[in-house]
Amino acid sequence: MDFTFEDQQLAFRDAIHKFLMVEAAPEMLREIWETTKSGRSAELRAKLADQGLTALSVPEEFGGINLGDLDWVLVQQELGYFAIPDSLTDAAYLAVYLLTHLPADINLKRDWLPRIAAGKARIAVGHPLNPFVADAANADLLLLWHDDEIHALKPGQITASFNPSIDLSRRLYKVDWTPSPATRICPAKQGRQLWKDLADRAALAAAAQLLGLAQRMLDLGVDHAAQRKQFGKPVGSFQAVKHHLADVAVKIEFAEPVIHRAAQAVAEDDPRRALYVSHAKLAAGEAARLAGRRSIQAHGAMGYTWEADLQMYMKRAWALDASWGDAKFHKARVAADILAGAAAIGPSTTFPNMNPESHHG
Amino acid sequence: MRLIYTERQKQFREEIRDWLAAHVPKAPLPSFDTEEGFEAHRRWEATLFEGRWSAVTWPKEYGGRGCDLIEWLIFEEEYWRAGAPLRVNQNGVFLLAPTLMEYGSDEQKARFLPRMASGQDIWAQGWSEPGAGSDMAAIRSRAVRDGDHYVINGQKTWSTRAVWADWLFGMFRTDPASSRHHGLTFILLPLDLPGITIRPIKQLNGLPGFAEIFFDDVRVPVENRLGDEGAGWNVAMATAGFERGLMLRSPARFQQTARKLVDLYLRHRESADADPGIRDAVMKSWMDAEAYTLATYRTASRLGKGAKIGAEASTNKIFWSELDLLMHETAMRILGPYGELMPEAPDGGPFGHEHAAWLDGFLFAQAGPIYAGTNEIQRNIIAERMLGLPR
């Protein structure tokens, strides 16, 4: 029993943190989001690829470094902290998962996995949990759900209509397309489980990003409260403000291990991974919502402006809280397990099934 | 990361599970806040000691098993799962003992620890005073050196289980010219010394769960001092602080309550669902009990690798005390008009007699955000030491 990460995993996380601190500054992201149609930067994607982020879980035979969900979860927290848009996760984590686990369609893997690893392909993923497909108009390939089948479409085979989000990091599209035997790359029989496993990874990634966003919003609130003076003192010296922010620290502290258990459960194909992922998404969403609320309060009127960076992270948190399954969806999944009667709950049931022998990377 | 128990840990779980199955009293013991219940719980401590289960993390020489924190978590899981009695000596075993191990002389450890482990000495704590609650550095009770004795005068209060306890550990001001956290000394003393008057204080449930203690020229040998004279504050706040905080409220306690709450809800679902908030609160209870457990496993793993835990320990106290309130408030919502019934009420309706335990826990949960450092103090600590906000 060891609920800590490997030093190597933590070192990689730290390196990504330092890198994004410099390369994903809020003013730079704003520039991209506010002035470009795609909201994306090829230059930034190339830099992320240099850091190995796009190759993280691509198998070595396709030019990747073949790491797993546990490595990803730490990185996802950083992607959240720095508000890196959906496109990176959708291509490098989610699309890679689908492509890697496709039944023997080697051509598609050989065509796309090396390009993703090199940071040269954007792949959008459409799943019924989300009414829109993120970054669909900017994708080189779209992997779309149709009755549990997986379909692969080129940009010319779809019509994408833009639906603006309050979160400027998001580029949401309604996608019109026609499924056909030619676009189908995986039948429903195998697709059903693949889509389930994909959705769990997507919700886990969103949860980890929400936790990172919560930490960023807390940090911004602390910075503001320490600098802003009223009544001759920093407002952060007043107990009411301190306690607002301390509550956020508590939420983050107890959401993080929930997310890490979910990551391990996903990595190990634990039979209860749906429960653990939904728990993680709910806990992270709660932490992020509270962080937003308390941070805007600590910011005072500044927090209600476009100018203060808080808005970028707060809006992204609001958006992610409801993506890849909103609270209604995830609560229903928690209820389906623990309120089903005869569920294994209580002392000694926390890690019942984790089996390192079943590791799939 | 390896979220699976080793074979040794699995065997340890089996061993404690089997032992508890054979030894846990079939009928619940009377409350340890009654004289009869106190002695029954003392006998249970002795039974635990005989099986070498009363202080599993202690070194073997003092009656423990030298368990690490993961094994301690396993022990606690089985203990709460089995519905074993509350620990009447928890202030000794979980709060004083780690401090004794760190600051006590070999003579002191040999003198106090085995008797504590066996329940021969039940310990109460003497921190708070009428003028020193959250502001513990305002302690005024004095211990004046007179040859090889300290002469103690003053008053302690809110001293849990002091009514029937044998010994007290607490802090006294040995330097009359000192103020705040200077000049305080950590002293251990038997509660039957001449000059000690104990006045029971009734708690919310009407039982004398704590007491006021008056000291009138009480003479305590100098060898009962723990750590150096004047170093009491540091002794009390020592590095062991976190582990103590960790061990006082093991996650299994809350997991067990959450399990019972889910069970209560499922058996009374039809009436409970009339209030749509109840289902949500039941699920939140399970989730937060799991979160507390996971966080504790993480901390235990980190400590096992030599890490030191700092101010984030304050988050624990807030989290479990609020969770305990949530769970018991939710149970009371399910019980509805039966929630107020005392245990002896004959007509528990659809709830039989199970309402009594929920009421008991509900009352005790009210104290959680207050004792062991109020949650407001914990939030100050988090804000200042974890977040770096200005004083």
XYZ file of N, CA and C in Angstrom, chain B residues 166-263:
294
model
N -7.661 8.596 36.178
C -6.655 8.409 37.219
C -5.566 9.477 37.163
N -5.216 9.876 35.990
C -4.097 10.794 35.804
C -4.501 11.933 34.884
N -3.730 13.023 35.037
C -3.951 14.214 34.210
C -2.622 14.641 33.596
N -2.655 15.010 32.308
C -1.485 15.705 31.737
C -1.926 17.106 31.338
N -1.053 18.082 31.622
C -1.460 19.444 31.299
C -0.311 20.417 31.386
N -0.645 21.661 31.131
C 0.369 22.717 31.118
C 0.097 23.708 32.232
N 1.195 24.091 32.898
C 1.109 25.019 34.024
C 2.211 26.062 33.878
N 1.935 27.244 34.450
C 2.915 28.329 34.339
C 3.918 28.207 35.482
N 5.161 27.870 35.137
C 6.198 27.700 36.160
C 6.994 28.979 36.366
N 6.950 29.879 35.402
C 7.665 31.143 35.578
C 6.626 32.247 35.750
N 6.475 32.726 36.979
C 5.402 33.697 37.247
C 5.603 34.997 36.491
N 6.850 35.289 36.103
C 7.105 36.543 35.387
C 6.845 36.395 33.888
N 6.554 35.165 33.449
C 6.440 34.942 32.005
C 5.053 35.307 31.507
N 4.965 35.399 30.190
C 3.643 35.591 29.595
C 3.561 34.758 28.323
N 2.330 34.630 27.864
C 2.053 33.892 26.628
C 2.672 32.491 26.661
N 3.317 32.080 25.562
C 3.746 30.689 25.502
C 5.116 30.448 26.132
N 5.672 31.454 26.785
C 6.924 31.244 27.513
C 6.597 30.830 28.939
N 7.529 30.164 29.584
C 7.401 29.891 31.025
C 6.339 28.865 31.375
N 5.918 28.070 30.391
C 4.930 27.017 30.656
C 5.645 25.662 30.754
N 5.103 24.780 31.586
C 5.736 23.473 31.771
C 4.688 22.367 31.713
N 5.067 21.268 31.078
C 4.179 20.115 30.857
C 4.331 19.171 32.050
N 3.249 18.936 32.775
C 3.326 18.156 34.020
C 2.280 17.031 34.019
N 2.685 15.878 34.542
C 1.799 14.717 34.673
C 1.481 14.520 36.151
N 0.206 14.342 36.495
C -0.099 14.199 37.925
C -1.309 13.295 38.149
N -1.264 12.517 39.268
C -2.418 11.690 39.600
C -3.551 12.554 40.142
N -4.766 12.200 39.790
C -5.900 13.063 40.139
C -6.396 12.851 41.577
N -5.740 11.927 42.324
C -6.189 11.731 43.714
C -5.249 12.420 44.708
N -4.418 13.324 44.240
C -3.522 14.032 45.158
C -4.320 14.950 46.087
N -3.813 15.155 47.307
C -4.470 16.104 48.205
C -4.486 17.507 47.588
N -5.594 18.200 47.786
C -5.696 19.565 47.266
C -6.388 19.651 45.920
N -6.719 18.481 45.319
C -7.421 18.491 44.029
C -8.922 18.314 44.263
N -9.700 19.202 43.691
C -11.149 19.064 43.724
C -11.650 18.961 42.287
N -12.441 17.933 42.050
C -12.974 17.729 40.699
C -14.473 17.975 40.713
N -14.917 18.899 39.886
C -16.360 19.171 39.813
C -16.870 18.775 38.428
N -17.706 17.736 38.401
C -18.214 17.290 37.094
C -19.033 18.379 36.398
N -18.937 18.415 35.065
C -19.780 19.321 34.274
C -20.642 18.444 33.363
N -21.940 18.675 33.441
C -22.845 17.919 32.572
C -22.728 18.411 31.142
N -22.668 17.486 30.197
C -22.655 17.851 28.779
C -24.075 17.881 28.227
N -24.191 18.141 26.925
C -25.517 18.260 26.298
C -26.413 17.070 26.617
N -25.816 15.890 26.730
C -26.620 14.688 26.955
C -26.944 14.458 28.428
N -26.526 15.387 29.286
C -26.857 15.266 30.702
C -25.858 14.472 31.512
N -24.845 13.882 30.837
C -23.843 13.077 31.550
C -22.577 13.915 31.789
N -21.853 13.576 32.882
C -20.665 14.369 33.241
C -19.440 13.968 32.439
N -19.440 14.266 31.149
C -18.354 13.867 30.261
C -17.095 14.667 30.458
N -17.189 15.827 31.054
C -15.970 16.540 31.415
C -16.127 17.185 32.780
N -15.026 17.840 33.222
C -15.014 18.342 34.595
C -14.147 19.581 34.699
N -14.419 20.341 35.780
C -13.508 21.394 36.212
C -12.590 20.778 37.255
N -11.348 21.202 37.270
C -10.397 20.698 38.268
C -9.784 21.895 38.983
N -9.925 21.888 40.320
C -9.358 22.979 41.129
C -8.107 22.475 41.838
N -7.056 23.274 41.829
C -5.780 22.905 42.467
C -5.522 23.858 43.617
N -5.359 23.288 44.825
C -5.121 24.111 46.004
C -3.862 23.579 46.703
N -2.732 24.221 46.421
C -1.431 23.776 46.962
C -1.188 22.277 46.728
N -1.371 21.849 45.500
C -1.162 20.437 45.156
C 0.326 20.203 44.897
N 0.898 19.258 45.606
C 2.348 19.018 45.485
C 2.619 17.845 44.539
N 3.377 18.148 43.494
C 3.691 17.136 42.476
C 5.216 17.004 42.380
N 5.751 15.787 42.456
C 7.204 15.611 42.358
C 7.740 16.127 41.023
N 8.936 16.689 41.068
C 9.532 17.268 39.865
C 9.724 16.215 38.768
N 9.918 14.946 39.199
C 10.139 13.900 38.180
C 8.894 13.656 37.315
N 7.783 14.270 37.663
C 6.575 14.140 36.837
C 6.517 15.173 35.717
N 7.581 15.955 35.613
C 7.630 16.944 34.530
C 8.012 16.244 33.225
N 7.349 16.627 32.129
C 7.683 16.056 30.818
C 8.414 17.140 30.015
N 9.659 16.858 29.646
C 10.469 17.876 28.968
C 11.018 18.869 29.971
N 11.668 19.893 29.443
C 12.326 20.860 30.336
C 11.328 21.829 30.959
N 11.760 22.389 32.090
C 10.939 23.442 32.700
C 10.912 24.644 31.752
N 9.725 25.184 31.536
C 9.587 26.341 30.645
C 9.436 25.960 29.177
N 9.572 24.660 28.872
C 9.497 24.229 27.459
C 8.137 23.614 27.119
N 7.179 23.805 28.010
C 5.889 23.127 27.854
C 5.202 23.382 26.529
N 5.290 24.617 26.075
C 4.599 24.948 24.820
C 5.150 24.126 23.677
N 6.468 24.065 23.594
C 7.079 23.307 22.502
C 6.795 21.810 22.624
N 6.772 21.331 23.863
C 6.462 19.915 24.059
C 5.051 19.632 23.542
N 4.139 20.506 23.920
C 2.736 20.291 23.537
C 2.525 20.426 22.032
N 3.275 21.309 21.409
C 3.086 21.587 19.974
C 4.046 20.777 19.098
N 4.702 19.801 19.729
C 5.820 19.129 19.059
C 5.475 18.528 17.715
N 6.486 18.076 17.051
C 6.335 17.504 15.710
C 5.333 16.359 15.702
N 5.216 15.699 16.835
C 4.260 14.600 16.894
C 2.836 15.115 16.690
N 2.695 16.444 16.744
C 1.362 17.044 16.645
C 0.523 16.478 15.530
N 1.149 16.306 14.373
C 0.319 15.854 13.276
C -0.185 14.437 13.475
N 0.744 13.569 13.863
C 0.319 12.182 14.043
C -0.772 12.081 15.092
N -0.642 12.921 16.110
C -1.679 12.895 17.128
C -3.018 13.289 16.520
N -2.964 14.361 15.735
C -4.199 14.811 15.094
C -4.752 13.735 14.182
N -3.827 13.018 13.538
C -4.224 11.954 12.615
C -4.911 10.819 13.373
N -4.325 10.468 14.536
C -4.779 9.262 15.202
C -6.008 9.473 16.076
N -6.282 10.719 16.411
C -7.432 10.964 17.273
C -8.745 10.566 16.580
N -8.840 10.850 15.307
C -10.073 10.542 14.581
C -9.727 9.756 13.327
N -9.739 8.463 13.461
C -9.377 7.654 12.304
C -10.519 7.672 11.298
N -10.193 7.580 10.013
C -11.239 7.667 8.987
C -12.277 6.561 9.103
N -11.871 5.408 9.618
C -12.808 4.289 9.693
C -14.041 4.646 10.522
N -13.845 5.480 11.521
C -14.966 5.922 12.351
C -16.055 6.561 11.480
N -15.631 7.415 10.555
C -16.596 8.135 9.729
C -17.128 7.252 8.605
N -16.289 6.354 8.121
C -16.780 5.400 7.107
C -17.878 4.516 7.689
N -17.686 4.144 8.942
C -18.691 3.291 9.585
C -20.010 4.053 9.749
N -19.915 5.320 10.169
C -21.127 6.132 10.301
C -21.796 6.312 8.939
N -20.982 6.557 7.914
C -21.547 6.738 6.573
C -22.252 5.463 6.104
N -21.633 4.324 6.394
C -22.245 3.045 6.015
C -23.599 2.880 6.695
N -23.634 3.218 7.979
C -24.898 3.106 8.720
C -25.947 4.086 8.192
N -25.468 5.261 7.773
C -26.404 6.254 7.246
C -27.009 5.779 5.926
N -26.178 5.213 5.054
C -26.686 4.670 3.795
C -27.722 3.583 4.100
N -27.391 2.762 5.071
C -28.279 1.679 5.464
C -29.606 2.221 6.009
